[in-house]
mmCIF file of C-alpha atoms and ligand atoms in Angstrom:
data_model
loop_
_atom_site.group_PDB
_atom_site.id
_atom_site.type_symbol
_atom_site.label_atom_id
_atom_site.label_comp_id
_atom_site.label_asym_id
_atom_site.label_seq_id
_atom_site.Cartn_x
_atom_site.Cartn_y
_atom_site.Cartn_z
ATOM 1 C CA MET A 532 26.066 13.344 -43.296
ATOM 2 C CA LYS A 533 28.999 11.585 -41.627
ATOM 3 C CA ALA A 534 31.663 9.533 -43.467
ATOM 4 C CA LEU A 535 31.154 5.744 -42.145
ATOM 5 C CA SER A 536 34.804 4.143 -41.074
ATOM 6 C CA ALA A 537 36.307 1.111 -43.052
ATOM 7 C CA GLU A 538 34.857 -1.153 -40.464
ATOM 8 C CA GLU A 539 31.408 0.203 -40.705
ATOM 9 C CA ILE A 540 31.511 -0.033 -44.395
ATOM 10 C CA GLN A 541 32.548 -3.567 -44.513
ATOM 11 C CA ALA A 542 29.868 -4.471 -41.779
ATOM 12 C CA LYS A 543 27.114 -2.582 -44.196
ATOM 13 C CA LEU A 544 28.835 -4.316 -47.159
ATOM 14 C CA LYS A 545 27.651 -7.767 -45.771
ATOM 15 C CA GLU A 546 24.011 -6.632 -46.119
ATOM 16 C CA LEU A 547 24.366 -6.197 -49.681
ATOM 17 C CA ASP A 548 25.419 -8.862 -52.308
ATOM 18 C CA GLY A 549 28.139 -7.854 -54.930
ATOM 19 C CA TRP A 550 29.449 -4.546 -53.702
ATOM 20 C CA SER A 551 33.095 -4.049 -52.626
ATOM 21 C CA PHE A 552 34.664 -1.055 -51.197
ATOM 22 C CA SER A 553 38.020 0.575 -52.677
ATOM 23 C CA GLY A 554 39.211 3.901 -53.461
ATOM 24 C CA ASP A 555 36.780 5.642 -50.985
ATOM 25 C CA LYS A 556 33.753 4.256 -53.191
ATOM 26 C CA ILE A 557 31.596 1.415 -52.940
ATOM 27 C CA HIS A 558 31.532 -0.598 -56.645
ATOM 28 C CA LYS A 559 29.464 -3.193 -58.313
ATOM 29 C CA ASP A 560 29.552 -4.203 -62.269
ATOM 30 C CA PHE A 561 26.111 -5.283 -63.579
ATOM 31 C CA VAL A 562 25.958 -7.179 -66.904
ATOM 32 C CA PHE A 563 22.624 -7.362 -69.163
ATOM 33 C CA ASP A 564 21.670 -9.236 -72.120
ATOM 34 C CA ASN A 565 21.990 -6.315 -74.318
ATOM 35 C CA PHE A 566 21.943 -2.346 -74.614
ATOM 36 C CA LYS A 567 18.300 -2.255 -74.117
ATOM 37 C CA GLU A 568 18.268 -3.987 -70.603
ATOM 38 C CA ALA A 569 21.114 -2.114 -69.616
ATOM 39 C CA LEU A 570 19.613 1.334 -70.360
ATOM 40 C CA ALA A 571 16.398 0.531 -68.915
ATOM 41 C CA PHE A 572 18.317 -0.247 -65.561
ATOM 42 C CA MET A 573 19.983 2.911 -65.896
ATOM 43 C CA VAL A 574 16.782 5.057 -66.204
ATOM 44 C CA LYS A 575 15.366 3.205 -63.244
ATOM 45 C CA VAL A 576 18.240 4.132 -61.209
ATOM 46 C CA GLY A 577 18.195 7.718 -62.454
ATOM 47 C CA PHE A 578 14.813 8.207 -61.465
ATOM 48 C CA GLU A 579 15.634 6.461 -57.913
ATOM 49 C CA ALA A 580 18.513 8.633 -57.633
ATOM 50 C CA GLU A 581 16.740 11.907 -58.307
ATOM 51 C CA ALA A 582 14.300 11.181 -55.705
ATOM 52 C CA GLN A 583 17.121 10.521 -53.340
ATOM 53 C CA ALA A 584 18.828 13.631 -54.400
ATOM 54 C CA HIS A 585 21.897 11.321 -54.579
ATOM 55 C CA HIS A 586 23.486 10.332 -57.830
ATOM 56 C CA PRO A 587 25.686 7.427 -59.082
ATOM 57 C CA GLU A 588 29.127 7.690 -60.810
ATOM 58 C CA TRP A 589 28.749 5.216 -63.474
ATOM 59 C CA PHE A 590 30.144 3.471 -66.445
ATOM 60 C CA ASN A 591 28.314 1.840 -69.544
ATOM 61 C CA VAL A 592 29.601 0.008 -72.760
ATOM 62 C CA TYR A 593 27.006 -1.984 -74.378
ATOM 63 C CA ASN A 594 25.800 -4.372 -71.997
ATOM 64 C CA LYS A 595 27.813 -3.731 -69.101
ATOM 65 C CA VAL A 596 27.068 -0.941 -66.516
ATOM 66 C CA SER A 597 29.730 -0.150 -63.688
ATOM 67 C CA ILE A 598 28.646 1.884 -60.730
ATOM 68 C CA SER A 599 30.669 3.351 -58.261
ATOM 69 C CA LEU A 600 29.219 5.160 -54.974
ATOM 70 C CA SER A 601 30.412 8.295 -52.731
ATOM 71 C CA THR A 602 29.090 11.411 -51.062
ATOM 72 C CA HIS A 603 30.351 14.575 -52.552
ATOM 73 C CA ASP A 604 28.896 16.545 -49.608
ATOM 74 C CA ALA A 605 31.078 14.125 -47.122
ATOM 75 C CA GLY A 606 34.323 15.043 -48.746
ATOM 76 C CA GLY A 607 33.930 12.266 -51.339
ATOM 77 C CA LYS A 608 33.657 9.224 -48.434
ATOM 78 C CA VAL A 609 31.170 6.771 -48.262
ATOM 79 C CA THR A 610 28.133 7.621 -46.175
ATOM 80 C CA GLU A 611 24.734 5.838 -45.325
ATOM 81 C CA LYS A 612 23.454 7.618 -48.539
ATOM 82 C CA ASP A 613 25.445 5.560 -50.517
ATOM 83 C CA PHE A 614 24.162 2.281 -48.942
ATOM 84 C CA LYS A 615 20.499 3.735 -49.267
ATOM 85 C CA LEU A 616 21.060 4.207 -53.159
ATOM 86 C CA ALA A 617 23.101 0.429 -53.527
ATOM 87 C CA LYS A 618 19.957 -1.049 -52.126
ATOM 88 C CA ALA A 619 17.553 0.730 -54.491
ATOM 89 C CA VAL A 620 20.228 -0.102 -57.404
ATOM 90 C CA ASP A 621 19.896 -3.735 -56.494
ATOM 91 C CA LYS A 622 16.152 -3.497 -56.645
ATOM 92 C CA ALA A 623 16.078 -1.924 -60.041
ATOM 93 C CA VAL A 624 17.816 -5.115 -61.614
ATOM 94 C CA SER A 625 14.666 -6.852 -63.399
HETATM 95 N N1 H2B B 2128 25.319 12.701 -55.269
HETATM 96 C C1 H2B B 2128 26.187 12.138 -54.591
HETATM 97 N N2 H2B B 2128 27.065 10.948 -55.136
HETATM 98 N N3 H2B B 2128 26.853 13.020 -53.465
HETATM 99 C C2 H2B B 2128 26.399 13.961 -53.261
HETATM 100 O O1 H2B B 2128 26.927 14.525 -52.098
HETATM 101 C C3 H2B B 2128 25.232 14.469 -53.880
HETATM 102 C C4 H2B B 2128 24.908 14.152 -54.929
HETATM 103 N N4 H2B B 2128 24.829 15.738 -53.453
HETATM 104 N N5 H2B B 2128 23.664 14.324 -55.632
HETATM 105 C C5 H2B B 2128 23.410 16.047 -53.765
HETATM 106 C C6 H2B B 2128 23.345 15.763 -55.567
HETATM 107 C C7 H2B B 2128 23.241 17.749 -53.543
HETATM 108 O O2 H2B B 2128 24.467 18.503 -54.276
HETATM 109 C C8 H2B B 2128 21.883 18.198 -54.032
HETATM 110 C C9 H2B B 2128 21.882 19.682 -53.544
HETATM 111 O O3 H2B B 2128 20.943 17.460 -53.498
#
């Protein structure tokens, strides 16, 4: 899986809502009503990550979940795999 250029990443970010690019990762912050909603989201994303064999770096405090995506197998750069998972992450928001 080849690393995308900064220009390719910026173009692909336009297809998504609320994602940004910095530090060789794409990021988005999510806020839910409470911890249970945040956890349900994380479980949905977790199963999708397993299905894609591509996993998020994430941080959760109570109702907030911050997600960063990069591809370890591509030297920690952003690839198409990260955009595929980002789309599934957005779909997992209920
Ligand atoms: N997740 C992420 N974010 N990047 C990877 O390169 C990656 C992964 N590789 N999950 C997968 C697992 C690979 O190690 C296994 C063998 O599919």
